[in-house]
Amino acid sequence: MAMSSRFRGASLNARFMRSSVFTLAGYGAAQTLRLASNLILTRLLFPEAFGLMALVAVIMQGLAMFSDVGVNPAIMQSKRGDDQKFLDTAWTIQVIRGVLLWLFACAIAVPVAAIYGEPLLAWLLPFSGLSLLIAGFNPTRMVTANRHLLLGRLTALNLGSQVIGLVIAIVVAWYLQSVWALVISGVSSALVLLVFYNVLLPGERNRFHWERAAADELIKFGKWIFLSTICGFLYLQGDKLILGTYLPLDQFGIYNIGFFLASFPILMGGEMTRKVLIPVYRERPPAKSAENFRKLQKMRFLLTGALICLTGTVSVAGVLLIDLMYDPRYLMAGAVVVLISAMQIPHIIVLTYEQAALAAGDSHRFFVLSAARAVLTLGFLFAGLMQGGLFGALVGQGLAGLAAYPFVVWMSRHVGAWDPKHDALYAVVGALTILLAFWINADALTNLAAL
């Protein structure tokens, strides 16, 4: 009874608990669906299709991130985040951005196809770009639900659109035996989600509107988000941009399979920090009182511990997971899972600090951290690639996480969020986890290093 009472009511703790459960359950279900899709589609399609789709996905994500003006985090942290005129202005900006993104995807399709030597990209990119156009019309009601930690219905709608996309992917893949199945599925999911949001989320419908004061606030906050997301793209997707030109397309597809399995804990942590911790930081600034700091400390310890446990499990069992779930064509992905998971542990330890500056409205410091991470990640990744091939590149990403730590401390101390006890404890736990994973999977890692 006492435990169930913690989930009821409108208090911050109750909303945090409910939102955490919905986010974790939603993310877990989404990843289960992705895994099911992956297992089915790897038997219907060929490794090169996943390599080609990985290139399409990274370019689409690059377009989205290179043009992100921070509309969603601006709504979540702004005092005017429930003002309809402010929301309609934000939605108008978002729609304009979606149209421009699709036009840009069409414009770069032929040059990108020439760069990667894959003529099919000239057709895939404009069609995939429709998902960016569609997403531009998503109503701000979804951000409002997130702002107030009301994530139950939002989670259900996201999962519903994913299920429909999965069914479409399997049917089209069975019929066409082509990478077009993955592209058509992505666009269909975006369209279904737009319909779900407009029909099933409560609140006023967005209309085209332009209020100068709202636009000025959004642009002032968003200029650093714009720069931060460019850096974030390089930090998060730089490996695919570089390795996509280094590896043959079939090996790149296998690498992407390994990346998918290895990265789900850190991506789930990112979902948690974006959807749950921004509102918590906003309502309980850690610098305001010792009580606020202690409450956030408990949340941070719990989230980091859960994520390291998940990541460590995936890293230790990486080779076994690939052997059990995939056919022999994807054998190399086992060592990739082990190494990527292990190298993400330094990033996971500091994950809960990332949104503290945004919650305080300080997008400038968030940009500095993002820029430092992008430079360090690309630098270490490229140096590792030159010295040790794919194995060296992945180790370089882990070293980049350690090198970025002083920047994390600088940002989090400014808003009173830094917790050295938390970092020291999980640094020891993380190091032991990495050693265990490397010891258990030594043979597979040796084979990867020899490539």
PDB file of C-alpha atoms in Angstrom, residues 201-449:
ATOM      1  CA  LEU A 201      -4.143  13.816 -27.310  1.00  0.00           C
ATOM      2  CA  PRO A 202      -6.217  16.344 -25.326  1.00  0.00           C
ATOM      3  CA  GLY A 203      -5.760  20.089 -25.692  1.00  0.00           C
ATOM      4  CA  GLU A 204      -6.196  22.871 -28.219  1.00  0.00           C
ATOM      5  CA  ARG A 205      -5.262  22.327 -31.838  1.00  0.00           C
ATOM      6  CA  ASN A 206      -2.296  24.285 -33.119  1.00  0.00           C
ATOM      7  CA  ARG A 207      -2.820  27.063 -35.656  1.00  0.00           C
ATOM      8  CA  PHE A 208      -0.381  29.081 -37.674  1.00  0.00           C
ATOM      9  CA  HIS A 209       0.500  32.104 -35.546  1.00  0.00           C
ATOM     10  CA  TRP A 210       3.462  34.445 -35.079  1.00  0.00           C
ATOM     11  CA  GLU A 211       3.969  36.364 -31.866  1.00  0.00           C
ATOM     12  CA  ARG A 212       7.152  38.425 -31.850  1.00  0.00           C
ATOM     13  CA  ALA A 213       7.842  38.056 -28.112  1.00  0.00           C
ATOM     14  CA  ALA A 214       7.380  34.287 -28.250  1.00  0.00           C
ATOM     15  CA  ALA A 215       9.560  33.997 -31.340  1.00  0.00           C
ATOM     16  CA  ASP A 216      12.288  36.105 -29.715  1.00  0.00           C
ATOM     17  CA  GLU A 217      12.295  33.855 -26.621  1.00  0.00           C
ATOM     18  CA  LEU A 218      12.375  30.685 -28.708  1.00  0.00           C
ATOM     19  CA  ILE A 219      15.173  31.980 -30.927  1.00  0.00           C
ATOM     20  CA  LYS A 220      17.234  33.290 -28.003  1.00  0.00           C
ATOM     21  CA  PHE A 221      17.050  29.929 -26.253  1.00  0.00           C
ATOM     22  CA  GLY A 222      17.299  27.947 -29.464  1.00  0.00           C
ATOM     23  CA  LYS A 223      20.420  29.509 -30.973  1.00  0.00           C
ATOM     24  CA  TRP A 224      22.655  27.546 -28.595  1.00  0.00           C
ATOM     25  CA  ILE A 225      20.482  24.434 -28.949  1.00  0.00           C
ATOM     26  CA  PHE A 226      20.978  24.711 -32.713  1.00  0.00           C
ATOM     27  CA  LEU A 227      24.750  24.674 -32.274  1.00  0.00           C
ATOM     28  CA  SER A 228      24.533  22.024 -29.542  1.00  0.00           C
ATOM     29  CA  THR A 229      22.582  19.601 -31.708  1.00  0.00           C
ATOM     30  CA  ILE A 230      25.086  19.953 -34.538  1.00  0.00           C
ATOM     31  CA  CYS A 231      27.765  18.945 -32.047  1.00  0.00           C
ATOM     32  CA  GLY A 232      25.459  16.288 -30.608  1.00  0.00           C
ATOM     33  CA  PHE A 233      25.026  14.750 -34.031  1.00  0.00           C
ATOM     34  CA  LEU A 234      28.796  14.558 -34.536  1.00  0.00           C
ATOM     35  CA  TYR A 235      29.180  13.132 -31.026  1.00  0.00           C
ATOM     36  CA  LEU A 236      26.434  10.516 -31.408  1.00  0.00           C
ATOM     37  CA  GLN A 237      26.656   9.674 -35.113  1.00  0.00           C
ATOM     38  CA  GLY A 238      30.257  10.485 -36.013  1.00  0.00           C
ATOM     39  CA  ASP A 239      31.144   6.803 -35.866  1.00  0.00           C
ATOM     40  CA  LYS A 240      28.644   5.969 -38.614  1.00  0.00           C
ATOM     41  CA  LEU A 241      29.740   8.855 -40.825  1.00  0.00           C
ATOM     42  CA  ILE A 242      33.383   7.798 -40.630  1.00  0.00           C
ATOM     43  CA  LEU A 243      32.940   4.016 -40.522  1.00  0.00           C
ATOM     44  CA  GLY A 244      30.407   4.179 -43.378  1.00  0.00           C
ATOM     45  CA  THR A 245      33.269   5.208 -45.671  1.00  0.00           C
ATOM     46  CA  TYR A 246      35.794   2.822 -44.061  1.00  0.00           C
ATOM     47  CA  LEU A 247      33.861  -0.469 -43.916  1.00  0.00           C
ATOM     48  CA  PRO A 248      32.351  -2.434 -46.828  1.00  0.00           C
ATOM     49  CA  LEU A 249      28.565  -2.042 -46.915  1.00  0.00           C
ATOM     50  CA  ASP A 250      27.866  -5.566 -45.615  1.00  0.00           C
ATOM     51  CA  GLN A 251      30.266  -5.103 -42.662  1.00  0.00           C
ATOM     52  CA  PHE A 252      28.761  -1.691 -41.970  1.00  0.00           C
ATOM     53  CA  GLY A 253      25.329  -3.308 -41.822  1.00  0.00           C
ATOM     54  CA  ILE A 254      26.671  -5.901 -39.344  1.00  0.00           C
ATOM     55  CA  TYR A 255      28.263  -3.100 -37.295  1.00  0.00           C
ATOM     56  CA  ASN A 256      24.904  -1.351 -37.186  1.00  0.00           C
ATOM     57  CA  ILE A 257      23.227  -4.528 -35.876  1.00  0.00           C
ATOM     58  CA  GLY A 258      25.803  -4.620 -33.058  1.00  0.00           C
ATOM     59  CA  PHE A 259      25.338  -0.929 -32.368  1.00  0.00           C
ATOM     60  CA  PHE A 260      21.574  -1.380 -32.099  1.00  0.00           C
ATOM     61  CA  LEU A 261      21.867  -4.052 -29.403  1.00  0.00           C
ATOM     62  CA  ALA A 262      24.683  -2.323 -27.509  1.00  0.00           C
ATOM     63  CA  SER A 263      23.210   1.141 -27.375  1.00  0.00           C
ATOM     64  CA  PHE A 264      19.712   0.500 -26.072  1.00  0.00           C
ATOM     65  CA  PRO A 265      20.603   1.126 -22.354  1.00  0.00           C
ATOM     66  CA  ILE A 266      22.251   4.502 -23.019  1.00  0.00           C
ATOM     67  CA  LEU A 267      19.482   5.532 -25.406  1.00  0.00           C
ATOM     68  CA  MET A 268      16.930   4.596 -22.742  1.00  0.00           C
ATOM     69  CA  GLY A 269      18.884   6.719 -20.263  1.00  0.00           C
ATOM     70  CA  GLY A 270      18.765   9.596 -22.708  1.00  0.00           C
ATOM     71  CA  GLU A 271      14.996   9.231 -22.940  1.00  0.00           C
ATOM     72  CA  MET A 272      14.755   9.307 -19.152  1.00  0.00           C
ATOM     73  CA  THR A 273      16.887  12.410 -18.762  1.00  0.00           C
ATOM     74  CA  ARG A 274      15.060  14.305 -21.511  1.00  0.00           C
ATOM     75  CA  LYS A 275      11.520  13.327 -20.534  1.00  0.00           C
ATOM     76  CA  VAL A 276      11.799  13.107 -16.757  1.00  0.00           C
ATOM     77  CA  LEU A 277      14.817  14.980 -15.413  1.00  0.00           C
ATOM     78  CA  ILE A 278      14.271  18.334 -17.173  1.00  0.00           C
ATOM     79  CA  PRO A 279      10.924  18.839 -15.375  1.00  0.00           C
ATOM     80  CA  VAL A 280      12.471  17.595 -12.105  1.00  0.00           C
ATOM     81  CA  TYR A 281      15.471  19.927 -12.395  1.00  0.00           C
ATOM     82  CA  ARG A 282      13.117  22.777 -13.304  1.00  0.00           C
ATOM     83  CA  GLU A 283      10.843  22.269 -10.297  1.00  0.00           C
ATOM     84  CA  ARG A 284      13.600  21.308  -7.820  1.00  0.00           C
ATOM     85  CA  PRO A 285      16.802  23.194  -8.788  1.00  0.00           C
ATOM     86  CA  PRO A 286      19.671  21.415  -6.960  1.00  0.00           C
ATOM     87  CA  ALA A 287      21.444  24.702  -6.186  1.00  0.00           C
ATOM     88  CA  LYS A 288      18.400  26.076  -4.391  1.00  0.00           C
ATOM     89  CA  SER A 289      18.540  23.855  -1.302  1.00  0.00           C
ATOM     90  CA  ALA A 290      20.282  20.846   0.222  1.00  0.00           C
ATOM     91  CA  GLU A 291      16.954  19.001   0.246  1.00  0.00           C
ATOM     92  CA  ASN A 292      16.578  19.449  -3.514  1.00  0.00           C
ATOM     93  CA  PHE A 293      20.116  18.164  -4.051  1.00  0.00           C
ATOM     94  CA  ARG A 294      19.475  15.069  -1.910  1.00  0.00           C
ATOM     95  CA  LYS A 295      16.261  14.211  -3.750  1.00  0.00           C
ATOM     96  CA  LEU A 296      17.998  14.541  -7.101  1.00  0.00           C
ATOM     97  CA  GLN A 297      20.945  12.551  -5.762  1.00  0.00           C
ATOM     98  CA  LYS A 298      18.680   9.594  -4.953  1.00  0.00           C
ATOM     99  CA  MET A 299      17.102   9.733  -8.401  1.00  0.00           C
ATOM    100  CA  ARG A 300      20.536   9.976 -10.019  1.00  0.00           C
ATOM    101  CA  PHE A 301      21.989   7.036  -8.071  1.00  0.00           C
ATOM    102  CA  LEU A 302      18.990   4.880  -8.956  1.00  0.00           C
ATOM    103  CA  LEU A 303      19.019   5.712 -12.668  1.00  0.00           C
ATOM    104  CA  THR A 304      22.792   5.384 -13.133  1.00  0.00           C
ATOM    105  CA  GLY A 305      22.890   2.074 -11.246  1.00  0.00           C
ATOM    106  CA  ALA A 306      20.112   0.621 -13.380  1.00  0.00           C
ATOM    107  CA  LEU A 307      21.745   1.747 -16.613  1.00  0.00           C
ATOM    108  CA  ILE A 308      25.194   0.401 -15.717  1.00  0.00           C
ATOM    109  CA  CYS A 309      23.621  -2.908 -14.706  1.00  0.00           C
ATOM    110  CA  LEU A 310      21.862  -3.137 -18.083  1.00  0.00           C
ATOM    111  CA  THR A 311      24.904  -2.035 -20.075  1.00  0.00           C
ATOM    112  CA  GLY A 312      27.200  -4.392 -18.185  1.00  0.00           C
ATOM    113  CA  THR A 313      24.848  -7.302 -18.801  1.00  0.00           C
ATOM    114  CA  VAL A 314      24.719  -6.568 -22.524  1.00  0.00           C
ATOM    115  CA  SER A 315      28.508  -6.200 -22.686  1.00  0.00           C
ATOM    116  CA  VAL A 316      29.195  -9.446 -20.818  1.00  0.00           C
ATOM    117  CA  ALA A 317      26.645 -11.403 -22.862  1.00  0.00           C
ATOM    118  CA  GLY A 318      27.198  -9.648 -26.209  1.00  0.00           C
ATOM    119  CA  VAL A 319      28.718 -12.569 -28.116  1.00  0.00           C
ATOM    120  CA  LEU A 320      26.190 -15.028 -26.689  1.00  0.00           C
ATOM    121  CA  LEU A 321      23.275 -12.767 -27.641  1.00  0.00           C
ATOM    122  CA  ILE A 322      24.385 -12.530 -31.260  1.00  0.00           C
ATOM    123  CA  ASP A 323      25.021 -16.279 -31.453  1.00  0.00           C
ATOM    124  CA  LEU A 324      21.531 -17.035 -30.129  1.00  0.00           C
ATOM    125  CA  MET A 325      19.543 -14.509 -32.143  1.00  0.00           C
ATOM    126  CA  TYR A 326      21.254 -14.097 -35.513  1.00  0.00           C
ATOM    127  CA  ASP A 327      22.540 -16.354 -38.273  1.00  0.00           C
ATOM    128  CA  PRO A 328      26.303 -16.820 -38.897  1.00  0.00           C
ATOM    129  CA  ARG A 329      26.461 -13.881 -41.355  1.00  0.00           C
ATOM    130  CA  TYR A 330      26.241 -11.516 -38.350  1.00  0.00           C
ATOM    131  CA  LEU A 331      28.841 -13.251 -36.148  1.00  0.00           C
ATOM    132  CA  MET A 332      31.178 -10.225 -36.055  1.00  0.00           C
ATOM    133  CA  ALA A 333      28.439  -8.186 -34.368  1.00  0.00           C
ATOM    134  CA  GLY A 334      29.022 -10.049 -31.084  1.00  0.00           C
ATOM    135  CA  ALA A 335      32.396  -8.431 -30.413  1.00  0.00           C
ATOM    136  CA  VAL A 336      30.974  -5.084 -31.554  1.00  0.00           C
ATOM    137  CA  VAL A 337      28.216  -5.362 -28.925  1.00  0.00           C
ATOM    138  CA  VAL A 338      30.751  -6.166 -26.191  1.00  0.00           C
ATOM    139  CA  LEU A 339      33.061  -3.291 -27.058  1.00  0.00           C
ATOM    140  CA  ILE A 340      30.447  -0.592 -27.702  1.00  0.00           C
ATOM    141  CA  SER A 341      28.587  -1.414 -24.473  1.00  0.00           C
ATOM    142  CA  ALA A 342      31.782  -1.303 -22.426  1.00  0.00           C
ATOM    143  CA  MET A 343      32.933   1.984 -23.972  1.00  0.00           C
ATOM    144  CA  GLN A 344      29.572   3.618 -23.211  1.00  0.00           C
ATOM    145  CA  ILE A 345      29.964   3.210 -19.446  1.00  0.00           C
ATOM    146  CA  PRO A 346      31.949   6.487 -18.981  1.00  0.00           C
ATOM    147  CA  HIS A 347      29.154   8.301 -20.833  1.00  0.00           C
ATOM    148  CA  ILE A 348      26.439   6.655 -18.707  1.00  0.00           C
ATOM    149  CA  ILE A 349      28.045   7.767 -15.436  1.00  0.00           C
ATOM    150  CA  VAL A 350      27.542  11.447 -16.336  1.00  0.00           C
ATOM    151  CA  LEU A 351      24.304  11.053 -18.275  1.00  0.00           C
ATOM    152  CA  THR A 352      22.089  12.422 -15.499  1.00  0.00           C
ATOM    153  CA  TYR A 353      23.916  15.776 -15.501  1.00  0.00           C
ATOM    154  CA  GLU A 354      23.281  16.584 -19.149  1.00  0.00           C
ATOM    155  CA  GLN A 355      19.877  18.241 -18.853  1.00  0.00           C
ATOM    156  CA  ALA A 356      20.606  20.282 -15.707  1.00  0.00           C
ATOM    157  CA  ALA A 357      21.811  23.315 -17.654  1.00  0.00           C
ATOM    158  CA  LEU A 358      18.864  23.218 -20.077  1.00  0.00           C
ATOM    159  CA  ALA A 359      16.398  23.012 -17.198  1.00  0.00           C
ATOM    160  CA  ALA A 360      17.998  26.187 -15.788  1.00  0.00           C
ATOM    161  CA  GLY A 361      17.687  27.897 -19.186  1.00  0.00           C
ATOM    162  CA  ASP A 362      21.469  27.843 -19.726  1.00  0.00           C
ATOM    163  CA  SER A 363      21.745  26.546 -23.280  1.00  0.00           C
ATOM    164  CA  HIS A 364      25.172  28.205 -23.688  1.00  0.00           C
ATOM    165  CA  ARG A 365      26.976  25.885 -21.251  1.00  0.00           C
ATOM    166  CA  PHE A 366      25.134  22.925 -22.735  1.00  0.00           C
ATOM    167  CA  PHE A 367      26.569  23.942 -26.115  1.00  0.00           C
ATOM    168  CA  VAL A 368      30.124  24.148 -24.749  1.00  0.00           C
ATOM    169  CA  LEU A 369      29.818  20.617 -23.363  1.00  0.00           C
ATOM    170  CA  SER A 370      28.349  19.342 -26.642  1.00  0.00           C
ATOM    171  CA  ALA A 371      31.116  20.985 -28.675  1.00  0.00           C
ATOM    172  CA  ALA A 372      33.842  19.526 -26.449  1.00  0.00           C
ATOM    173  CA  ARG A 373      32.333  16.062 -26.745  1.00  0.00           C
ATOM    174  CA  ALA A 374      32.038  16.293 -30.512  1.00  0.00           C
ATOM    175  CA  VAL A 375      35.678  17.355 -30.954  1.00  0.00           C
ATOM    176  CA  LEU A 376      36.981  14.738 -28.519  1.00  0.00           C
ATOM    177  CA  THR A 377      34.819  11.911 -29.875  1.00  0.00           C
ATOM    178  CA  LEU A 378      35.723  12.503 -33.516  1.00  0.00           C
ATOM    179  CA  GLY A 379      39.383  13.049 -32.642  1.00  0.00           C
ATOM    180  CA  PHE A 380      39.750   9.900 -30.530  1.00  0.00           C
ATOM    181  CA  LEU A 381      37.635   7.835 -32.932  1.00  0.00           C
ATOM    182  CA  PHE A 382      39.711   8.845 -35.957  1.00  0.00           C
ATOM    183  CA  ALA A 383      43.017   8.348 -34.104  1.00  0.00           C
ATOM    184  CA  GLY A 384      41.869   4.916 -32.926  1.00  0.00           C
ATOM    185  CA  LEU A 385      40.759   3.996 -36.441  1.00  0.00           C
ATOM    186  CA  MET A 386      44.161   4.902 -37.870  1.00  0.00           C
ATOM    187  CA  GLN A 387      46.027   2.972 -35.168  1.00  0.00           C
ATOM    188  CA  GLY A 388      43.810  -0.058 -34.621  1.00  0.00           C
ATOM    189  CA  GLY A 389      41.040  -0.228 -37.229  1.00  0.00           C
ATOM    190  CA  LEU A 390      37.470  -0.780 -36.049  1.00  0.00           C
ATOM    191  CA  PHE A 391      38.644  -2.039 -32.639  1.00  0.00           C
ATOM    192  CA  GLY A 392      40.747   1.069 -32.071  1.00  0.00           C
ATOM    193  CA  ALA A 393      37.933   3.376 -33.192  1.00  0.00           C
ATOM    194  CA  LEU A 394      35.527   1.911 -30.632  1.00  0.00           C
ATOM    195  CA  VAL A 395      38.098   2.095 -27.818  1.00  0.00           C
ATOM    196  CA  GLY A 396      38.696   5.706 -28.830  1.00  0.00           C
ATOM    197  CA  GLN A 397      35.042   6.522 -28.165  1.00  0.00           C
ATOM    198  CA  GLY A 398      35.383   5.290 -24.584  1.00  0.00           C
ATOM    199  CA  LEU A 399      38.546   7.344 -24.042  1.00  0.00           C
ATOM    200  CA  ALA A 400      36.721  10.391 -25.401  1.00  0.00           C
ATOM    201  CA  GLY A 401      34.102   9.957 -22.662  1.00  0.00           C
ATOM    202  CA  LEU A 402      36.834  10.104 -20.010  1.00  0.00           C
ATOM    203  CA  ALA A 403      38.468  13.137 -21.634  1.00  0.00           C
ATOM    204  CA  ALA A 404      35.143  15.024 -21.653  1.00  0.00           C
ATOM    205  CA  TYR A 405      34.596  14.587 -17.906  1.00  0.00           C
ATOM    206  CA  PRO A 406      36.129  17.964 -16.873  1.00  0.00           C
ATOM    207  CA  PHE A 407      33.628  19.728 -19.126  1.00  0.00           C
ATOM    208  CA  VAL A 408      30.758  17.824 -17.484  1.00  0.00           C
ATOM    209  CA  VAL A 409      32.003  18.887 -14.041  1.00  0.00           C
ATOM    210  CA  TRP A 410      32.305  22.520 -15.186  1.00  0.00           C
ATOM    211  CA  MET A 411      28.722  22.568 -16.465  1.00  0.00           C
ATOM    212  CA  SER A 412      27.108  20.645 -13.610  1.00  0.00           C
ATOM    213  CA  ARG A 413      28.889  22.607 -10.863  1.00  0.00           C
ATOM    214  CA  HIS A 414      27.475  25.841 -12.242  1.00  0.00           C
ATOM    215  CA  VAL A 415      23.923  24.640 -11.580  1.00  0.00           C
ATOM    216  CA  GLY A 416      24.804  22.852  -8.332  1.00  0.00           C
ATOM    217  CA  ALA A 417      24.242  19.352  -9.705  1.00  0.00           C
ATOM    218  CA  TRP A 418      27.742  17.810  -9.540  1.00  0.00           C
ATOM    219  CA  ASP A 419      27.992  14.828  -7.183  1.00  0.00           C
ATOM    220  CA  PRO A 420      31.600  13.490  -6.878  1.00  0.00           C
ATOM    221  CA  LYS A 421      30.515  10.597  -4.610  1.00  0.00           C
ATOM    222  CA  HIS A 422      28.167   9.338  -7.306  1.00  0.00           C
ATOM    223  CA  ASP A 423      30.867   9.586  -9.979  1.00  0.00           C
ATOM    224  CA  ALA A 424      33.602   7.916  -7.912  1.00  0.00           C
ATOM    225  CA  LEU A 425      31.412   4.973  -6.877  1.00  0.00           C
ATOM    226  CA  TYR A 426      30.193   4.242 -10.378  1.00  0.00           C
ATOM    227  CA  ALA A 427      33.664   4.735 -11.877  1.00  0.00           C
ATOM    228  CA  VAL A 428      34.837   1.772  -9.777  1.00  0.00           C
ATOM    229  CA  VAL A 429      31.736  -0.291 -10.622  1.00  0.00           C
ATOM    230  CA  GLY A 430      32.101   0.589 -14.302  1.00  0.00           C
ATOM    231  CA  ALA A 431      35.800  -0.331 -14.442  1.00  0.00           C
ATOM    232  CA  LEU A 432      35.136  -3.734 -12.880  1.00  0.00           C
ATOM    233  CA  THR A 433      32.266  -4.335 -15.302  1.00  0.00           C
ATOM    234  CA  ILE A 434      34.475  -3.545 -18.316  1.00  0.00           C
ATOM    235  CA  LEU A 435      37.223  -5.888 -17.083  1.00  0.00           C
ATOM    236  CA  LEU A 436      34.710  -8.712 -16.604  1.00  0.00           C
ATOM    237  CA  ALA A 437      33.231  -8.228 -20.089  1.00  0.00           C
ATOM    238  CA  PHE A 438      36.671  -8.194 -21.713  1.00  0.00           C
ATOM    239  CA  TRP A 439      37.794 -11.308 -19.828  1.00  0.00           C
ATOM    240  CA  ILE A 440      34.703 -13.345 -20.726  1.00  0.00           C
ATOM    241  CA  ASN A 441      34.758 -12.304 -24.402  1.00  0.00           C
ATOM    242  CA  ALA A 442      38.544 -12.176 -24.915  1.00  0.00           C
ATOM    243  CA  ASP A 443      38.572 -14.467 -27.980  1.00  0.00           C
ATOM    244  CA  ALA A 444      35.913 -12.507 -29.886  1.00  0.00           C
ATOM    245  CA  LEU A 445      37.610  -9.187 -29.098  1.00  0.00           C
ATOM    246  CA  THR A 446      40.959 -10.580 -30.265  1.00  0.00           C
ATOM    247  CA  ASN A 447      39.384 -11.590 -33.567  1.00  0.00           C
ATOM    248  CA  LEU A 448      37.849  -8.126 -33.995  1.00  0.00           C
ATOM    249  CA  ALA A 449      41.192  -6.464 -33.259  1.00  0.00           C
TER     250      ALA A 449
END
